[in-house]
């Protein structure tokens, strides 16, 4: 049984990830500020911390106390189409908050980090279908923020050995949305 943190676990995708992890017997803690999710989405059996990933002292304490094995980072402010107007907020939440989690993961020996990026990193790519070989060409601050975190994860693996996986969902829908 692994000890797993799910950021954004009160949100649409994160709550389903937490469900799946619990069903597989893992210990799950959810960190969510409830800005885009609902407390009712937190699965029974998961621990819940009401907090913000941009609060680095909180993140550092949580990681030091819990000693997570894995992190599923689904917390984000989905700002596609708005990010031009909320640049500081976008970068603070989507870059600085993510870097807080990456730093804490490195400092506490997390075994694996799963990052939820976005199809926005491709921009208006004319290449269809898109594949992992499609070059990133983010065109707005949201896509730039997501791509910056992807690049930091690559650097973190090279410098510190942090194992990670990135997925880039697009147009997801379903229960708890």
Short mmCIF file of C-alpha atoms in Angstrom, two decimals:
data_model
loop_
_atom_site.label_atom_id
_atom_site.label_comp_id
_atom_site.label_asym_id
_atom_site.label_seq_id
_atom_site.Cartn_x
_atom_site.Cartn_y
_atom_site.Cartn_z
CA UNK A 1 0.00 0.00 0.00
CA UNK A 2 1.42 3.36 -1.04
CA UNK A 3 0.85 6.73 0.56
CA UNK A 4 -0.47 9.05 -2.16
CA UNK A 5 -1.24 12.77 -2.36
CA UNK A 6 -3.88 13.92 -4.84
CA UNK A 7 -3.97 17.68 -5.37
CA UNK A 8 -7.27 18.91 -6.72
CA UNK A 9 -8.88 15.76 -5.35
CA UNK A 10 -12.19 17.51 -4.67
CA UNK A 11 -12.46 18.37 -8.35
CA UNK A 12 -13.81 16.46 -11.31
CA UNK A 13 -10.83 14.39 -12.42
CA UNK A 14 -9.02 14.36 -9.07
CA UNK A 15 -11.94 12.84 -7.18
CA UNK A 16 -12.10 9.96 -9.66
CA UNK A 17 -8.33 9.42 -9.37
CA UNK A 18 -8.70 9.34 -5.57
CA UNK A 19 -11.54 6.80 -5.88
CA UNK A 20 -9.42 4.53 -8.08
CA UNK A 21 -6.44 4.73 -5.73
CA UNK A 22 -8.57 3.93 -2.68
CA UNK A 23 -10.16 0.97 -4.48
CA UNK A 24 -6.64 -0.36 -5.10
CA UNK A 25 -5.85 -0.17 -1.39
CA UNK A 26 -3.68 2.95 -1.30
CA UNK A 27 -3.72 5.52 1.47
CA UNK A 28 -4.93 8.80 -0.07
CA UNK A 29 -4.67 12.38 1.12
CA UNK A 30 -6.36 15.15 -0.84
CA UNK A 31 -5.05 18.71 -0.86
CA UNK A 32 -7.61 21.11 -2.32
CA UNK A 33 -8.57 24.75 -1.77
CA UNK A 34 -12.13 24.04 -3.01
CA UNK A 35 -11.93 26.88 -5.54
CA UNK A 36 -13.00 24.54 -8.34
CA UNK A 37 -14.13 21.43 -6.49
CA UNK A 38 -16.56 20.43 -3.79
CA UNK A 39 -16.00 18.86 -0.39
CA UNK A 40 -18.77 16.38 -1.27
CA UNK A 41 -16.55 15.01 -4.08
CA UNK A 42 -13.88 13.85 -1.61
CA UNK A 43 -14.24 10.07 -1.38
CA UNK A 44 -14.89 8.42 1.97
CA UNK A 45 -11.66 6.99 3.26
CA UNK A 46 -9.46 9.79 1.90
CA UNK A 47 -7.80 12.29 4.19
CA UNK A 48 -8.58 15.91 3.36
CA UNK A 49 -6.45 19.02 3.79
CA UNK A 50 -8.15 22.30 2.91
CA UNK A 51 -5.25 24.31 1.59
CA UNK A 52 -3.57 25.97 -1.35
CA UNK A 53 -0.59 24.61 -3.30
CA UNK A 54 0.83 28.15 -3.44
CA UNK A 55 1.24 28.07 0.36
CA UNK A 56 4.78 26.66 0.43
CA UNK A 57 5.04 26.35 4.26
CA UNK A 58 1.81 24.31 4.27
CA UNK A 59 3.01 22.14 1.37
CA UNK A 60 6.41 21.57 3.00
CA UNK A 61 4.82 20.63 6.35
CA UNK A 62 2.33 18.29 4.72
CA UNK A 63 5.04 16.47 2.77
CA UNK A 64 7.39 16.27 5.76
CA UNK A 65 4.65 14.88 8.01
CA UNK A 66 3.01 12.47 5.54
CA UNK A 67 6.07 11.20 3.62
CA UNK A 68 4.14 10.54 0.40
CA UNK A 69 5.28 7.83 -2.00
CA UNK A 70 3.47 9.30 -5.00
CA UNK A 71 1.88 12.61 -6.00
CA UNK A 72 -0.95 13.04 -8.49
CA UNK A 73 -1.01 16.76 -9.24
CA UNK A 74 -4.42 17.70 -10.63
CA UNK A 75 -4.87 21.07 -8.93
CA UNK A 76 -4.87 23.96 -11.39
CA UNK A 77 -6.78 27.02 -12.33
CA UNK A 78 -8.08 26.11 -15.78
CA UNK A 79 -7.69 29.48 -17.40
CA UNK A 80 -7.80 28.70 -21.10
CA UNK A 81 -9.25 31.75 -22.82
CA UNK A 82 -8.94 33.88 -19.67
CA UNK A 83 -5.26 33.63 -18.89
CA UNK A 84 -4.38 36.78 -20.89
CA UNK A 85 -6.42 38.78 -18.40
CA UNK A 86 -5.23 37.09 -15.19
CA UNK A 87 -1.55 36.58 -15.94
CA UNK A 88 -0.18 36.88 -12.39
CA UNK A 89 -2.93 34.65 -10.96
CA UNK A 90 -2.36 32.08 -13.72
CA UNK A 91 1.39 31.86 -13.18
CA UNK A 92 1.14 31.95 -9.38
CA UNK A 93 -1.32 29.06 -9.29
CA UNK A 94 -0.23 26.98 -12.24
CA UNK A 95 3.56 27.44 -12.07
CA UNK A 96 4.58 28.50 -8.56
CA UNK A 97 2.10 26.12 -6.90
CA UNK A 98 3.37 23.26 -9.05
CA UNK A 99 6.99 24.11 -8.27
CA UNK A 100 6.15 24.03 -4.54
CA UNK A 101 4.92 20.46 -5.01
CA UNK A 102 7.91 19.43 -7.13
CA UNK A 103 10.36 20.87 -4.58
CA UNK A 104 8.62 19.12 -1.70
CA UNK A 105 8.61 15.88 -3.70
CA UNK A 106 12.36 16.12 -4.29
CA UNK A 107 13.07 17.05 -0.67
CA UNK A 108 11.09 14.14 0.78
CA UNK A 109 11.99 11.38 -1.67
CA UNK A 110 8.69 10.99 -3.52
CA UNK A 111 8.97 7.98 -5.86
CA UNK A 112 6.74 9.27 -8.65
CA UNK A 113 4.99 12.49 -9.68
CA UNK A 114 2.03 12.56 -12.09
CA UNK A 115 1.35 15.97 -13.63
CA UNK A 116 -1.85 17.01 -15.35
CA UNK A 117 -0.85 19.30 -18.18
CA UNK A 118 -3.14 20.45 -20.98
CA UNK A 119 -3.63 20.22 -24.70
CA UNK A 120 -3.10 24.02 -24.54
CA UNK A 121 0.65 23.35 -24.71
CA UNK A 122 0.18 22.58 -28.42
CA UNK A 123 -1.39 25.94 -29.26
CA UNK A 124 -3.27 26.02 -32.54
CA UNK A 125 -1.22 23.21 -34.02
CA UNK A 126 -2.19 22.38 -37.59
CA UNK A 127 -0.81 18.87 -37.11
CA UNK A 128 -3.58 16.32 -36.68
CA UNK A 129 -3.81 13.92 -35.12
CA UNK A 130 -1.65 15.19 -32.29
CA UNK A 131 0.80 12.69 -30.85
CA UNK A 132 3.53 12.81 -28.24
CA UNK A 133 5.87 13.81 -31.08
CA UNK A 134 3.77 16.90 -31.92
CA UNK A 135 5.87 19.94 -30.93
CA UNK A 136 4.63 22.14 -28.11
CA UNK A 137 3.78 25.67 -29.23
CA UNK A 138 1.82 27.25 -26.39
CA UNK A 139 0.20 30.53 -27.41
CA UNK A 140 -1.46 31.77 -24.24
CA UNK A 141 -0.29 32.16 -20.63
CA UNK A 142 -2.18 29.04 -19.52
CA UNK A 143 -0.45 26.82 -22.09
CA UNK A 144 2.88 28.50 -21.34
CA UNK A 145 2.42 27.81 -17.61
CA UNK A 146 1.63 24.15 -18.18
CA UNK A 147 4.57 23.74 -20.53
CA UNK A 148 6.92 25.49 -18.08
CA UNK A 149 6.01 22.92 -15.41
CA UNK A 150 6.57 20.09 -17.88
CA UNK A 151 10.05 21.46 -18.58
CA UNK A 152 10.79 21.81 -14.86
CA UNK A 153 9.85 18.17 -14.37
CA UNK A 154 12.35 17.15 -17.05
CA UNK A 155 15.04 19.23 -15.31
CA UNK A 156 14.07 17.75 -11.93
CA UNK A 157 14.54 14.25 -13.27
CA UNK A 158 17.94 15.13 -14.74
CA UNK A 159 19.16 16.93 -11.60
CA UNK A 160 17.45 15.03 -8.78
CA UNK A 161 16.13 11.77 -10.24
CA UNK A 162 12.45 12.64 -9.77
CA UNK A 163 10.42 10.10 -11.73
CA UNK A 164 7.37 11.64 -13.38
CA UNK A 165 4.60 11.19 -15.91
CA UNK A 166 2.69 13.89 -17.77
CA UNK A 167 -0.75 13.62 -19.29
CA UNK A 168 -2.49 16.23 -21.42
CA UNK A 169 -6.26 15.80 -21.27
CA UNK A 170 -8.68 17.65 -23.49
CA UNK A 171 -12.46 18.05 -23.32
CA UNK A 172 -13.08 15.74 -20.40
CA UNK A 173 -16.59 15.37 -19.02
CA UNK A 174 -18.61 13.18 -16.71
CA UNK A 175 -20.01 12.83 -13.19
CA UNK A 176 -18.88 15.39 -10.58
CA UNK A 177 -17.99 17.94 -13.23
#
